Amino acid sequence: MRHRLLVPGAAALSLLLAIPASAADFTPGAPGVGDSYYPESGNGGYDVSHYDLRLKYQPKTDLLEGTATLLATTTQDLSRFNLDFGLKVSEIRVNGKKATYATSGKHELEITPATPLEKGKQISVVVRYAGKPSELKIDNFSAWARTPDGGVVAQEPDSAVWWFPSNDHPTDKATFDISVAVPDGTQAISNGVLTSQSSKLGWTRYNWRSDKPQATYLTTLAIGKFDITTDKTANGLPVLNAVSKDLGANEGAARASIERTAEVTEWLEGVFGPYPFNSVGGYVPNVPAGYALETQTRPFYGKKAFDRGANVSVVVHELAHQWYGDSVSLKDWKDIWVNEGFAAYSQWLWSEKEGEGTAQELADYVYAQHPADDPFWKVKPGDPGADRQFDSAVYDRGALALQALRDKLGDRTFFKILKAWPTEHRYGNASVADFVKFAEQKSGKPLAEFFDTWLFQPSKPAAAATKSTAQRSFRAAQTPVAQPKSWKQIAATHDMHVQPHRH
Ligand SMILES: [Zn+2]
């Protein structure tokens, strides 16, 4: 609160004239950050630095009970502010004092602190809550999947509202401590390092820590019965993989895929630079889903991803996101190409390394596969629209754009850019326009028109065929290129990602 109005004297008067203070200065924080596709996502008026989640989950009933403590800094004088959350709240305290609250919109929690909050101050927000997350439906959808032995939450672009209150937009990243108590014999898997595990009164508590900035949608939780393996990479990075004990015939293929995590991470470090986080791994719960998601340090893989055997390509995709998407996050959901174009292209690079077809061959294949009148070319990877955000064209045409860039700049400059971007933007946010500028700076070439053709025009780029064919003949003349065993097989396995969902 401001007390300066009560202070008598000339000094106070001059201050009063310089900064007119009144209750009108304190205004509500915006109910969204103004994202182009999801205007209600996130909130205005504060910036979260840390989430501490203390949870208890009973698989038999799907009851999740929790206390979330958020540490944040106000970015305006706030009369009230919002969190994004869907479960039932029993108490909220701001800076230790009870606050009043109401719900609005689809998942907005409006919090009015006992005392208005001045700009630039550190605040703490404690939210006590309980509920059955699988019963929370938003637009008839639930991001929380119950399993025979627990539950899983891993969805894009929204998943947090089903299990913790947050500023739910990738522009507000924070560190996380996630502590989960589950019945003895059950495991709780989350992001980062498992710092401790202890049991008492029939409950086992798992404490997880992510010590680098993490977006809310990349924060994950899985409860169930898992086989857990731990190891270290050659660089000493802890590896933790978890595979459900209930995968049936897919168990071998799942293990054979995610046990390649350390190897793939080391290879990706050669392409993208140092791995940005404190732990790596993956988990496969017993959900029937066929998508995978780049949940930070510990990607989620749906069981169906392994229906046809091992799928290392999907592991490459999700681990590539740790640099492109997780460490460097998008600024706005329309910038999805800075995530998916690069994760998809990394699968082509892996194929090239494995001798199953070069990135150039895969690009030529995708280019030839889609005639000019194919709706594929109507999708603009640089701004696909909310309902096309996870269209396969965002991935395939997105990767094609990168091969075209490689052809244009040459391997030396192209790979320098691939490594420099995640290094120079580490733990931050960036847009498609930022990448265009970045590539221009690093290459010293004007690229605006090039990127406009590849990412923003609803039509098949004409120059590509000749360019890539020329490039291929050049390469073929130098070294014989191994032909892939089956193009179809590569095409079918390389695009295993998230199913579209929005609200
Ligand atoms: Zn992806």
Short mmCIF file of C-alpha atoms and ligand atoms in Angstrom, two decimals:
data_model
loop_
_atom_site.label_atom_id
_atom_site.label_comp_id
_atom_site.label_asym_id
_atom_site.label_seq_id
_atom_site.Cartn_x
_atom_site.Cartn_y
_atom_site.Cartn_z
CA MET A 1 0.00 0.00 0.00
CA ARG A 2 1.07 3.57 -0.50
CA HIS A 3 1.22 5.70 2.61
CA ARG A 4 2.68 8.80 1.07
CA LEU A 5 -0.67 10.60 1.03
CA LEU A 6 -0.60 10.61 4.83
CA VAL A 7 2.85 12.19 5.04
CA PRO A 8 2.68 15.94 5.53
CA GLY A 9 5.22 18.45 4.22
CA ALA A 10 6.62 19.85 0.99
CA ALA A 11 8.62 16.76 0.04
CA ALA A 12 5.50 14.65 0.11
CA LEU A 13 3.62 17.24 -1.90
CA SER A 14 6.22 17.30 -4.69
CA LEU A 15 6.20 13.52 -4.80
CA LEU A 16 2.44 13.65 -5.00
CA LEU A 17 2.62 15.95 -8.01
CA ALA A 18 5.30 13.88 -9.72
CA ILE A 19 3.53 10.55 -9.24
CA PRO A 20 -0.19 10.89 -8.69
CA ALA A 21 -0.99 7.92 -6.48
CA SER A 22 -4.51 6.68 -6.19
CA ALA A 23 -6.45 3.46 -6.09
CA ALA A 24 -6.94 3.85 -9.84
CA ASP A 25 -3.23 3.02 -10.35
CA PHE A 26 -3.92 -0.55 -9.30
CA THR A 27 -5.67 -2.37 -12.11
CA PRO A 28 -6.48 -6.03 -12.81
CA GLY A 29 -3.87 -8.08 -14.66
CA ALA A 30 -4.94 -9.16 -18.16
CA PRO A 31 -6.69 -12.56 -18.40
CA GLY A 32 -4.34 -13.58 -21.25
CA VAL A 33 -0.95 -12.69 -22.71
CA GLY A 34 -2.56 -11.93 -26.07
CA ASP A 35 -1.34 -14.98 -27.96
CA SER A 36 -2.41 -14.87 -31.63
CA TYR A 37 -4.01 -18.33 -31.50
CA TYR A 38 -4.98 -18.65 -27.83
CA PRO A 39 -5.70 -15.16 -26.46
CA GLU A 40 -6.77 -16.48 -23.03
CA SER A 41 -3.56 -18.46 -22.47
CA GLY A 42 -1.41 -17.11 -19.70
CA ASN A 43 -2.07 -13.88 -17.82
CA GLY A 44 -0.72 -10.36 -17.51
CA GLY A 45 0.74 -8.39 -14.62
CA TYR A 46 3.30 -10.77 -13.16
CA ASP A 47 6.13 -13.10 -14.07
CA VAL A 48 6.55 -16.47 -12.30
CA SER A 49 10.10 -17.54 -11.41
CA HIS A 50 9.40 -20.78 -9.51
CA TYR A 51 6.67 -23.35 -8.89
CA ASP A 52 6.72 -25.62 -5.86
CA LEU A 53 4.07 -28.34 -6.18
CA ARG A 54 3.35 -30.65 -3.25
CA LEU A 55 0.89 -33.28 -4.46
CA LYS A 56 -0.78 -36.52 -3.41
CA TYR A 57 -2.48 -38.82 -5.91
CA GLN A 58 -4.65 -41.88 -5.31
CA PRO A 59 -4.84 -44.01 -8.50
CA LYS A 60 -7.94 -45.90 -7.26
CA THR A 61 -10.09 -42.78 -7.09
CA ASP A 62 -8.19 -40.34 -9.36
CA LEU A 63 -8.15 -37.86 -6.47
CA LEU A 64 -5.36 -35.31 -6.75
CA GLU A 65 -4.73 -33.09 -3.73
CA GLY A 66 -2.17 -30.35 -3.82
CA THR A 67 -0.61 -27.19 -2.57
CA ALA A 68 1.08 -25.03 -5.17
CA THR A 69 3.42 -22.24 -4.11
CA LEU A 70 4.28 -19.76 -6.85
CA LEU A 71 7.06 -17.19 -6.57
CA ALA A 72 6.53 -14.27 -8.93
CA THR A 73 7.40 -10.63 -9.59
CA THR A 74 4.68 -8.13 -10.37
CA THR A 75 5.07 -6.23 -13.65
CA GLN A 76 2.36 -3.63 -12.95
CA ASP A 77 0.41 -2.22 -10.00
CA LEU A 78 -2.15 -5.00 -9.48
CA SER A 79 -5.58 -4.80 -7.89
CA ARG A 80 -6.07 -8.45 -8.80
CA PHE A 81 -4.57 -11.06 -11.13
CA ASN A 82 -5.44 -14.37 -12.79
CA LEU A 83 -4.05 -17.87 -12.75
CA ASP A 84 -5.05 -20.54 -15.27
CA PHE A 85 -6.53 -23.49 -13.41
CA GLY A 86 -9.46 -25.90 -13.56
CA LEU A 87 -9.58 -27.94 -10.32
CA LYS A 88 -11.46 -26.92 -7.17
CA VAL A 89 -9.60 -24.50 -4.93
CA SER A 90 -10.11 -24.35 -1.14
CA GLU A 91 -7.77 -21.54 -0.14
CA ILE A 92 -5.46 -18.96 -1.68
CA ARG A 93 -2.93 -16.85 0.14
CA VAL A 94 -0.92 -14.00 -1.36
CA ASN A 95 2.17 -12.99 0.63
CA GLY A 96 0.84 -15.11 3.49
CA LYS A 97 -2.55 -13.39 3.69
CA LYS A 98 -5.84 -14.97 2.66
CA ALA A 99 -7.05 -13.73 -0.70
CA THR A 100 -10.51 -13.85 -2.24
CA TYR A 101 -11.01 -15.54 -5.58
CA ALA A 102 -13.56 -16.32 -8.27
CA THR A 103 -13.62 -18.34 -11.46
CA SER A 104 -14.30 -16.98 -14.94
CA GLY A 105 -13.93 -17.98 -18.59
CA LYS A 106 -12.88 -21.57 -19.37
CA HIS A 107 -10.09 -21.91 -16.84
CA GLU A 108 -9.44 -18.53 -15.26
CA LEU A 109 -8.97 -18.10 -11.52
CA GLU A 110 -9.32 -14.42 -10.53
CA ILE A 111 -7.42 -13.65 -7.34
CA THR A 112 -7.90 -10.48 -5.30
CA PRO A 113 -5.19 -10.09 -2.66
CA ALA A 114 -6.02 -8.53 0.72
CA THR A 115 -3.68 -5.68 -0.20
CA PRO A 116 -3.11 -4.42 -3.76
CA LEU A 117 0.31 -5.37 -5.15
CA GLU A 118 2.85 -2.77 -6.24
CA LYS A 119 4.77 -3.18 -9.47
CA GLY A 120 8.23 -4.72 -9.28
CA LYS A 121 7.69 -6.61 -6.02
CA GLN A 122 8.33 -10.27 -5.33
CA ILE A 123 5.18 -12.07 -4.28
CA SER A 124 4.26 -15.56 -3.12
CA VAL A 125 0.97 -17.23 -3.98
CA VAL A 126 -0.16 -20.39 -2.20
CA VAL A 127 -3.08 -22.33 -3.72
CA ARG A 128 -4.64 -25.35 -1.97
CA TYR A 129 -6.76 -27.57 -4.16
CA ALA A 130 -8.21 -31.01 -4.78
CA GLY A 131 -10.13 -32.74 -7.54
CA LYS A 132 -10.36 -35.55 -10.06
CA PRO A 133 -8.43 -34.25 -13.08
CA SER A 134 -9.88 -36.80 -15.53
CA GLU A 135 -13.34 -35.39 -14.78
CA LEU A 136 -12.28 -31.86 -15.76
CA LYS A 137 -13.43 -31.31 -19.33
CA ILE A 138 -12.69 -28.18 -21.30
CA ASP A 139 -14.44 -28.12 -24.69
CA ASN A 140 -15.17 -31.79 -24.08
CA PHE A 141 -11.48 -32.58 -23.76
CA SER A 142 -9.33 -33.77 -20.86
CA ALA A 143 -5.53 -33.59 -20.98
CA TRP A 144 -5.34 -35.96 -18.01
CA ALA A 145 -5.48 -39.64 -19.02
CA ARG A 146 -6.33 -42.21 -16.39
CA THR A 147 -4.50 -45.52 -16.77
CA PRO A 148 -5.22 -48.90 -15.09
CA ASP A 149 -2.50 -48.08 -12.51
CA GLY A 150 -2.48 -44.28 -12.36
CA GLY A 151 -2.69 -41.21 -14.56
CA VAL A 152 -0.68 -39.20 -17.09
CA VAL A 153 -0.67 -35.58 -18.19
CA ALA A 154 1.26 -34.59 -21.34
CA GLN A 155 -0.48 -32.37 -23.89
CA GLU A 156 0.20 -29.41 -26.15
CA PRO A 157 -0.58 -26.52 -26.10
CA ASP A 158 -2.39 -26.85 -22.74
CA SER A 159 -2.09 -29.36 -19.95
CA ALA A 160 -1.25 -27.48 -16.75
CA VAL A 161 -4.84 -26.40 -15.93
CA TRP A 162 -5.63 -30.07 -15.21
CA TRP A 163 -3.13 -30.35 -12.37
CA PHE A 164 -1.57 -27.10 -11.17
CA PRO A 165 -2.38 -23.36 -11.21
CA SER A 166 -0.05 -21.39 -13.46
CA ASN A 167 0.65 -18.59 -15.86
CA ASP A 168 0.01 -20.99 -18.71
CA HIS A 169 1.97 -19.63 -21.67
CA PRO A 170 5.49 -20.51 -22.92
CA THR A 171 6.61 -16.88 -22.53
CA ASP A 172 6.53 -17.27 -18.73
CA LYS A 173 8.99 -20.06 -17.97
CA ALA A 174 10.07 -20.98 -14.44
CA THR A 175 11.97 -23.56 -12.42
CA PHE A 176 10.01 -26.41 -10.79
CA ASP A 177 10.14 -28.55 -7.67
CA ILE A 178 7.47 -31.25 -7.95
CA SER A 179 6.86 -33.51 -4.97
CA VAL A 180 4.30 -36.29 -5.39
CA ALA A 181 3.10 -38.87 -2.85
CA VAL A 182 1.63 -42.08 -4.28
CA PRO A 183 0.71 -45.42 -2.67
CA ASP A 184 3.74 -47.64 -1.97
CA GLY A 185 4.59 -49.78 -4.99
CA THR A 186 3.56 -47.02 -7.43
CA GLN A 187 5.94 -44.51 -9.03
CA ALA A 188 5.56 -40.83 -9.88
CA ILE A 189 7.58 -39.67 -12.91
CA SER A 190 8.19 -36.01 -13.68
CA ASN A 191 10.77 -33.59 -15.13
CA GLY A 192 14.41 -33.17 -14.20
CA VAL A 193 16.36 -34.96 -11.50
CA LEU A 194 14.82 -37.27 -8.90
CA THR A 195 16.40 -35.65 -5.84
CA SER A 196 14.91 -38.02 -3.26
CA GLN A 197 12.38 -40.74 -2.64
CA SER A 198 11.05 -41.84 0.74
CA SER A 199 8.22 -43.91 2.16
CA LYS A 200 6.06 -43.62 5.23
CA LEU A 201 2.50 -44.53 6.30
CA GLY A 202 1.96 -46.49 3.09
CA TRP A 203 2.84 -43.59 0.78
CA THR A 204 6.01 -43.06 -1.23
CA ARG A 205 7.00 -39.48 -1.99
CA TYR A 206 9.01 -38.62 -5.11
CA ASN A 207 10.80 -35.27 -5.29
CA TRP A 208 11.67 -33.98 -8.77
CA ARG A 209 13.62 -30.85 -9.65
CA SER A 210 13.94 -28.87 -12.89
CA ASP A 211 16.50 -26.16 -12.27
CA LYS A 212 16.32 -24.44 -15.64
CA PRO A 213 13.42 -22.39 -17.05
CA GLN A 214 10.57 -24.67 -18.13
CA ALA A 215 7.30 -23.88 -19.90
CA THR A 216 4.10 -25.01 -18.19
CA TYR A 217 2.99 -27.27 -21.08
CA LEU A 218 6.37 -29.04 -20.94
CA THR A 219 5.79 -29.92 -17.30
CA THR A 220 4.58 -33.49 -16.99
CA LEU A 221 3.45 -36.05 -14.45
CA ALA A 222 2.88 -39.78 -14.77
CA ILE A 223 1.75 -42.05 -11.97
CA GLY A 224 1.81 -45.80 -12.40
CA LYS A 225 3.94 -48.92 -12.19
CA PHE A 226 7.14 -48.44 -14.14
CA ASP A 227 10.44 -50.18 -14.73
CA ILE A 228 13.01 -47.44 -14.21
CA THR A 229 16.57 -47.48 -15.52
CA THR A 230 19.23 -44.91 -14.61
CA ASP A 231 22.63 -44.20 -16.11
CA LYS A 232 24.94 -41.35 -17.07
CA THR A 233 25.99 -40.09 -20.47
CA ALA A 234 29.71 -39.86 -21.34
CA ASN A 235 29.52 -36.21 -20.16
CA GLY A 236 28.09 -37.23 -16.77
CA LEU A 237 24.52 -36.15 -17.49
CA PRO A 238 22.03 -38.28 -15.48
CA VAL A 239 19.73 -40.43 -17.62
CA LEU A 240 16.43 -41.77 -16.28
CA ASN A 241 14.03 -43.78 -18.40
CA ALA A 242 10.71 -45.24 -17.26
CA VAL A 243 8.66 -47.85 -19.10
CA SER A 244 5.27 -49.00 -17.86
CA LYS A 245 5.15 -52.59 -16.64
CA ASP A 246 1.88 -52.91 -18.54
CA LEU A 247 2.82 -52.35 -22.22
CA GLY A 248 2.16 -55.89 -23.40
CA ALA A 249 3.68 -56.75 -26.77
CA ASN A 250 5.07 -53.19 -27.23
CA GLU A 251 7.38 -53.36 -24.23
CA GLY A 252 10.46 -54.59 -26.08
CA ALA A 253 10.15 -52.04 -28.89
CA ALA A 254 9.55 -49.22 -26.39
CA ARG A 255 12.62 -50.14 -24.34
CA ALA A 256 14.74 -50.65 -27.47
CA SER A 257 13.82 -47.11 -28.51
CA ILE A 258 14.12 -45.04 -25.36
CA GLU A 259 17.23 -46.89 -24.18
CA ARG A 260 18.91 -45.14 -27.14
CA THR A 261 18.30 -41.78 -25.38
CA ALA A 262 21.89 -41.27 -24.16
CA GLU A 263 23.31 -42.13 -27.58
CA VAL A 264 20.88 -39.82 -29.41
CA THR A 265 21.54 -36.99 -26.93
CA GLU A 266 25.29 -37.23 -27.49
CA TRP A 267 24.78 -37.19 -31.26
CA LEU A 268 22.44 -34.17 -31.02
CA GLU A 269 25.04 -32.30 -28.94
CA GLY A 270 27.30 -32.59 -31.96
CA VAL A 271 24.63 -30.93 -34.12
CA PHE A 272 23.03 -28.40 -31.73
CA GLY A 273 25.71 -27.80 -29.07
CA PRO A 274 25.73 -28.58 -25.32
CA TYR A 275 22.58 -30.19 -23.89
CA PRO A 276 20.79 -27.43 -21.96
CA PHE A 277 19.31 -29.26 -18.93
CA ASN A 278 20.23 -31.19 -15.76
CA SER A 279 18.84 -34.58 -16.75
CA VAL A 280 17.63 -36.52 -19.77
CA GLY A 281 15.42 -39.54 -20.36
CA GLY A 282 11.94 -40.52 -21.46
CA TYR A 283 8.88 -42.37 -20.30
CA VAL A 284 6.30 -44.67 -21.86
CA PRO A 285 3.09 -44.99 -19.83
CA ASN A 286 0.33 -47.43 -20.68
CA VAL A 287 -1.89 -44.98 -22.54
CA PRO A 288 -3.07 -46.07 -26.00
CA ALA A 289 -2.04 -42.71 -27.53
CA GLY A 290 0.12 -42.67 -30.65
CA TYR A 291 1.64 -39.23 -30.15
CA ALA A 292 4.77 -38.19 -28.33
CA LEU A 293 5.59 -34.89 -26.60
CA GLU A 294 8.86 -33.13 -25.80
CA THR A 295 8.13 -32.71 -22.05
CA GLN A 296 11.29 -31.11 -20.72
CA THR A 297 14.20 -33.44 -19.96
CA ARG A 298 11.80 -36.41 -20.07
CA PRO A 299 9.73 -36.78 -23.24
CA PHE A 300 6.44 -38.64 -23.18
CA TYR A 301 5.96 -41.47 -25.71
CA GLY A 302 2.53 -43.00 -26.32
CA LYS A 303 2.46 -46.80 -26.44
CA LYS A 304 1.18 -46.83 -30.01
CA ALA A 305 4.40 -45.15 -31.21
CA PHE A 306 5.96 -48.61 -30.89
CA ASP A 307 3.28 -50.70 -32.61
CA ARG A 308 5.57 -51.50 -35.54
CA GLY A 309 8.72 -52.08 -33.53
CA ALA A 310 11.45 -49.79 -32.29
CA ASN A 311 11.06 -46.14 -33.28
CA VAL A 312 14.31 -44.30 -32.61
CA SER A 313 13.25 -41.56 -35.02
CA VAL A 314 10.56 -40.36 -32.60
CA VAL A 315 13.18 -40.30 -29.83
CA VAL A 316 15.40 -38.13 -32.05
CA HIS A 317 12.44 -35.79 -32.70
CA GLU A 318 11.53 -35.31 -29.02
CA LEU A 319 15.12 -34.95 -27.87
CA ALA A 320 15.83 -32.39 -30.63
CA HIS A 321 13.03 -30.34 -29.08
CA GLN A 322 15.05 -30.04 -25.88
CA TRP A 323 17.09 -27.45 -27.81
CA TYR A 324 14.43 -26.33 -30.32
CA GLY A 325 11.21 -25.74 -28.39
CA ASP A 326 12.17 -26.32 -24.76
CA SER A 327 15.38 -24.37 -24.15
CA VAL A 328 14.49 -21.90 -26.93
CA SER A 329 10.70 -21.62 -26.70
CA LEU A 330 8.33 -19.96 -29.09
CA LYS A 331 7.09 -16.41 -28.38
CA ASP A 332 3.60 -16.98 -29.72
CA TRP A 333 1.91 -20.24 -30.74
CA LYS A 334 1.95 -19.06 -34.37
CA ASP A 335 5.76 -19.54 -34.22
CA ILE A 336 5.37 -23.33 -34.00
CA TRP A 337 7.84 -23.78 -36.88
CA VAL A 338 10.78 -22.83 -34.61
CA ASN A 339 9.88 -26.04 -32.74
CA GLU A 340 8.57 -28.50 -35.30
CA GLY A 341 10.52 -27.61 -38.42
CA PHE A 342 13.79 -28.29 -36.63
CA ALA A 343 12.65 -31.38 -34.70
CA ALA A 344 11.40 -32.89 -37.98
CA TYR A 345 14.61 -31.95 -39.79
CA SER A 346 16.69 -33.58 -37.04
CA GLN A 347 14.99 -36.88 -37.97
CA TRP A 348 16.24 -36.42 -41.55
CA LEU A 349 19.74 -35.77 -40.23
CA TRP A 350 19.53 -38.94 -38.14
CA SER A 351 18.41 -40.88 -41.22
CA GLU A 352 21.37 -39.41 -43.11
CA LYS A 353 23.75 -40.47 -40.33
CA GLU A 354 22.22 -43.97 -40.18
CA GLY A 355 22.60 -44.46 -43.94
CA GLU A 356 18.83 -44.70 -44.45
CA GLY A 357 18.56 -41.79 -46.88
CA THR A 358 20.10 -38.32 -46.76
CA ALA A 359 18.16 -35.24 -45.73
CA GLN A 360 18.39 -34.13 -49.36
CA GLU A 361 16.84 -37.38 -50.58
CA LEU A 362 14.06 -37.15 -48.02
CA ALA A 363 13.44 -33.53 -49.01
CA ASP A 364 13.27 -34.48 -52.68
CA TYR A 365 10.90 -37.29 -51.79
CA VAL A 366 8.54 -35.04 -49.81
CA TYR A 367 8.72 -32.37 -52.51
CA ALA A 368 7.87 -34.84 -55.28
CA GLN A 369 5.18 -36.58 -53.23
CA HIS A 370 3.02 -33.44 -53.12
CA PRO A 371 1.93 -32.04 -56.52
CA ALA A 372 1.32 -28.30 -56.79
CA ASP A 373 -2.44 -28.65 -56.22
CA ASP A 374 -2.00 -30.76 -53.07
CA PRO A 375 -3.62 -29.01 -50.01
CA PHE A 376 -0.28 -29.74 -48.33
CA TRP A 377 1.08 -26.50 -49.90
CA LYS A 378 -1.85 -24.44 -48.57
CA VAL A 379 -0.46 -24.85 -45.06
CA LYS A 380 1.95 -22.06 -44.16
CA PRO A 381 4.44 -23.42 -41.62
CA GLY A 382 5.41 -19.87 -40.59
CA ASP A 383 1.84 -19.12 -39.43
CA PRO A 384 -0.37 -22.17 -40.01
CA GLY A 385 -3.42 -21.05 -37.99
CA ALA A 386 -4.61 -22.59 -34.72
CA ASP A 387 -6.49 -25.44 -36.41
CA ARG A 388 -3.50 -26.38 -38.62
CA GLN A 389 -0.90 -25.89 -35.93
CA PHE A 390 0.06 -29.56 -35.83
CA ASP A 391 -0.73 -30.39 -39.45
CA SER A 392 1.84 -32.77 -40.97
CA ALA A 393 2.76 -30.00 -43.43
CA VAL A 394 4.11 -27.91 -40.54
CA TYR A 395 6.57 -30.74 -39.95
CA ASP A 396 7.33 -31.88 -43.51
CA ARG A 397 7.18 -28.54 -45.32
CA GLY A 398 8.90 -27.06 -42.26
CA ALA A 399 11.80 -29.50 -42.62
CA LEU A 400 11.83 -28.96 -46.39
CA ALA A 401 12.42 -25.25 -45.77
CA LEU A 402 15.50 -26.12 -43.74
CA GLN A 403 16.92 -28.37 -46.44
CA ALA A 404 16.35 -25.53 -48.92
CA LEU A 405 18.23 -23.22 -46.53
CA ARG A 406 21.07 -25.75 -46.32
CA ASP A 407 21.23 -25.85 -50.13
CA LYS A 408 21.26 -22.06 -50.29
CA LEU A 409 23.91 -21.43 -47.61
CA GLY A 410 26.04 -24.56 -47.83
CA ASP A 411 26.74 -27.04 -45.04
CA ARG A 412 29.31 -24.93 -43.22
CA THR A 413 27.10 -21.89 -42.65
CA PHE A 414 23.91 -23.93 -42.22
CA PHE A 415 25.28 -26.11 -39.44
CA LYS A 416 26.91 -23.10 -37.79
CA ILE A 417 23.42 -21.55 -37.59
CA LEU A 418 21.83 -24.77 -36.27
CA LYS A 419 24.30 -24.76 -33.39
CA ALA A 420 24.40 -21.02 -32.73
CA TRP A 421 20.62 -20.50 -32.38
CA PRO A 422 20.06 -22.73 -29.32
CA THR A 423 23.28 -21.45 -27.79
CA GLU A 424 22.55 -17.75 -28.24
CA HIS A 425 18.85 -17.96 -27.31
CA ARG A 426 19.25 -20.51 -24.51
CA TYR A 427 16.39 -20.53 -21.94
CA GLY A 428 14.59 -17.76 -23.81
CA ASN A 429 11.81 -17.25 -26.34
CA ALA A 430 12.08 -16.50 -30.04
CA SER A 431 9.87 -16.14 -33.10
CA VAL A 432 10.04 -17.18 -36.75
CA ALA A 433 10.94 -13.56 -37.59
CA ASP A 434 13.78 -13.73 -35.06
CA PHE A 435 15.15 -16.82 -36.82
CA VAL A 436 15.00 -15.16 -40.22
CA LYS A 437 16.97 -12.19 -38.86
CA PHE A 438 19.41 -14.53 -37.12
CA ALA A 439 20.08 -16.54 -40.28
CA GLU A 440 20.61 -13.31 -42.24
CA GLN A 441 23.13 -12.06 -39.69
CA LYS A 442 25.04 -15.35 -39.55
CA SER A 443 25.12 -15.86 -43.31
CA GLY A 444 25.42 -12.23 -44.40
CA LYS A 445 22.71 -12.89 -47.00
CA PRO A 446 19.26 -11.36 -47.42
CA LEU A 447 16.82 -14.20 -46.68
CA ALA A 448 13.44 -12.51 -46.15
CA GLU A 449 12.15 -13.44 -49.60
CA PHE A 450 13.50 -16.97 -49.32
CA PHE A 451 11.71 -17.61 -46.02
CA ASP A 452 8.56 -15.93 -47.29
CA THR A 453 8.47 -18.43 -50.18
CA TRP A 454 9.11 -21.47 -47.97
CA LEU A 455 7.15 -20.60 -44.86
CA PHE A 456 4.48 -18.04 -45.67
CA GLN A 457 3.16 -18.62 -49.21
CA PRO A 458 0.19 -20.98 -49.65
CA SER A 459 1.75 -22.56 -52.72
CA LYS A 460 4.47 -24.98 -53.82
CA PRO A 461 7.81 -23.18 -54.10
CA ALA A 462 8.86 -23.45 -57.74
CA ALA A 463 12.59 -22.99 -57.45
CA ALA A 464 13.07 -25.91 -55.14
CA ALA A 465 12.98 -28.77 -57.58
CA THR A 466 15.76 -27.51 -59.79
CA LYS A 467 17.84 -26.38 -56.86
CA SER A 468 17.63 -29.62 -54.93
CA THR A 469 18.02 -31.76 -58.03
CA ALA A 470 21.12 -29.82 -58.97
CA GLN A 471 22.44 -30.19 -55.48
CA ARG A 472 21.72 -33.90 -55.46
CA SER A 473 23.45 -34.52 -58.77
CA PHE A 474 26.41 -32.59 -57.45
CA ARG A 475 26.49 -34.75 -54.36
CA ALA A 476 25.89 -37.95 -56.28
CA ALA A 477 28.81 -37.10 -58.53
CA GLN A 478 31.04 -36.79 -55.50
CA THR A 479 29.98 -39.79 -53.46
CA PRO A 480 27.63 -42.65 -54.19
CA VAL A 481 24.45 -42.17 -52.17
CA ALA A 482 22.93 -45.18 -50.46
CA GLN A 483 19.28 -45.63 -51.41
CA PRO A 484 16.90 -46.13 -48.52
CA LYS A 485 15.32 -49.55 -48.21
CA SER A 486 11.84 -48.16 -48.15
CA TRP A 487 10.81 -44.54 -48.55
CA LYS A 488 7.36 -45.37 -47.27
CA GLN A 489 8.81 -46.82 -44.10
CA ILE A 490 10.76 -43.65 -43.41
CA ALA A 491 7.82 -41.41 -44.21
CA ALA A 492 5.53 -43.46 -41.99
CA THR A 493 7.77 -43.43 -38.95
CA HIS A 494 9.16 -39.93 -39.03
CA ASP A 495 6.05 -37.99 -38.16
CA MET A 496 4.96 -39.25 -34.81
CA HIS A 497 3.89 -36.28 -32.84
CA VAL A 498 1.17 -34.63 -30.92
CA GLN A 499 -2.48 -34.75 -31.91
CA PRO A 500 -4.09 -31.40 -32.43
CA HIS A 501 -6.03 -30.10 -29.48
CA ARG A 502 -7.09 -26.63 -28.60
CA HIS A 503 -9.56 -24.68 -26.57
ZN ZN B 1 7.50 -32.11 -32.31
#
